[in-house]
């Protein structure tokens, strides 16, 4: 059946902006670690982190990390997600997890708004499910069971099939991820997920992620001739995020 996007922040670096500030100050301070830790904890680091971001001194940003659990995305979406290589992923396996009881799937917005297309889409999902179950049963009769059957039956499952995945990224990689995937030209599903993730981390590290979003939020559109032409509207949207 159809399922929806769900993003949960499982864990993050405690006091991420203080950690970032301490990492940056360590580069320039003669103080030992304990003294530096006390100095950093003693006052608000907002202005200092703002200065780091303005200077583009990004290596300290990497010391803050965030771990998300995501449900309700398609395999088509996860294939795009894992192209972001400076991250860690753990994804639900279609080999070890059987889909015999019924796989969930994502219906694209453009299809959901069209009654005829949606009926056709859902029918294709039902046929894929039937094919999967048929192959598993036939393989079972041949003595091929468990993950050995699943790993071959999954070949008929569609890109729409829902997956669950855990993602860990440091703050610098998240900034890059948001720049790429919050863009209007990004595929709609990964864009939706990226915007939800951005809202979450803005509540945890507001200074780091204050100006985050697609490339046009902090400068000219990086898409050149492929621009969506809506930079002004996009900037206003992300200001209100």
XYZ file of N, CA and C in Angstrom, residues 5 70-84 89 91 106 159-163 165 167 177 181 187-194 197:
111
model
N 6.471 9.804 3.710
C 7.784 10.144 4.258
C 7.723 10.366 5.772
N 15.014 7.336 8.315
C 14.056 7.782 7.300
C 13.243 6.584 6.823
N 11.939 6.774 6.799
C 11.009 5.779 6.262
C 10.176 6.443 5.170
N 9.544 5.616 4.363
C 8.610 6.154 3.387
C 9.265 6.842 2.209
N 10.475 6.385 1.849
C 11.075 6.856 0.604
C 11.227 5.658 -0.331
N 11.281 5.941 -1.607
C 11.382 4.881 -2.597
C 12.832 4.451 -2.794
N 12.994 3.307 -3.418
C 14.327 2.874 -3.810
C 14.922 3.848 -4.829
N 14.081 4.467 -5.641
C 14.567 5.485 -6.577
C 15.214 6.637 -5.820
N 14.630 7.011 -4.685
C 15.171 8.092 -3.865
C 16.458 7.665 -3.172
N 16.468 6.474 -2.611
C 17.662 6.031 -1.878
C 18.857 5.852 -2.805
N 18.613 5.511 -4.067
C 19.720 5.391 -5.022
C 20.390 6.743 -5.246
N 19.613 7.819 -5.186
C 20.186 9.159 -5.293
C 20.917 9.537 -4.001
N 20.297 9.204 -2.883
C 20.836 9.562 -1.572
C 22.240 9.023 -1.361
N 22.458 7.748 -1.691
C 23.750 7.129 -1.384
C 24.874 7.612 -2.298
N 24.560 8.462 -3.265
C 25.615 9.094 -4.061
C 26.385 10.126 -3.226
N 25.805 10.538 -2.116
C 26.511 11.437 -1.191
C 27.438 10.565 -0.358
N 25.478 4.873 5.852
C 24.119 4.410 5.599
C 23.937 2.973 6.084
N 20.732 0.347 5.353
C 19.457 0.280 4.642
C 18.802 -1.070 4.824
N 5.643 4.264 -2.954
C 5.446 5.713 -3.026
C 4.818 6.033 -4.371
N 11.062 0.416 -8.608
C 11.755 1.523 -7.949
C 10.855 2.217 -6.932
N 9.548 2.111 -7.101
C 8.599 2.746 -6.175
C 8.576 2.072 -4.814
N 9.136 0.872 -4.719
C 9.109 0.097 -3.471
C 9.723 0.901 -2.328
N 9.033 0.935 -1.198
C 9.491 1.721 -0.044
C 10.715 1.086 0.607
N 11.610 1.938 1.102
C 12.755 1.466 1.861
C 12.898 2.281 3.142
N 15.949 3.605 5.920
C 17.399 3.809 5.913
C 17.827 4.711 7.064
N 20.854 7.328 8.248
C 21.837 8.201 7.604
C 22.601 8.961 8.674
N 24.758 18.673 1.118
C 23.560 17.902 0.768
C 22.367 18.834 0.539
N 20.277 19.202 -2.817
C 18.991 18.504 -2.850
C 17.780 19.346 -2.457
N 15.231 16.057 -7.729
C 14.036 15.226 -7.846
C 13.122 15.490 -6.650
N 11.833 15.557 -6.873
C 10.873 16.032 -5.869
C 10.936 15.261 -4.553
N 11.187 13.960 -4.604
C 11.139 13.140 -3.393
C 12.330 13.404 -2.481
N 13.540 13.436 -3.062
C 14.713 13.700 -2.234
C 14.714 15.159 -1.775
N 14.125 16.048 -2.565
C 14.002 17.449 -2.139
C 13.097 17.566 -0.910
N 11.982 16.872 -0.944
C 11.073 16.883 0.209
C 11.767 16.368 1.459
N 12.519 15.278 1.323
C 13.238 14.709 2.459
C 14.301 15.680 2.970
N 15.049 16.291 2.059
C 16.113 17.216 2.443
C 15.561 18.420 3.196
N 14.723 17.391 6.725
C 15.967 17.246 7.480
C 16.547 18.609 7.853
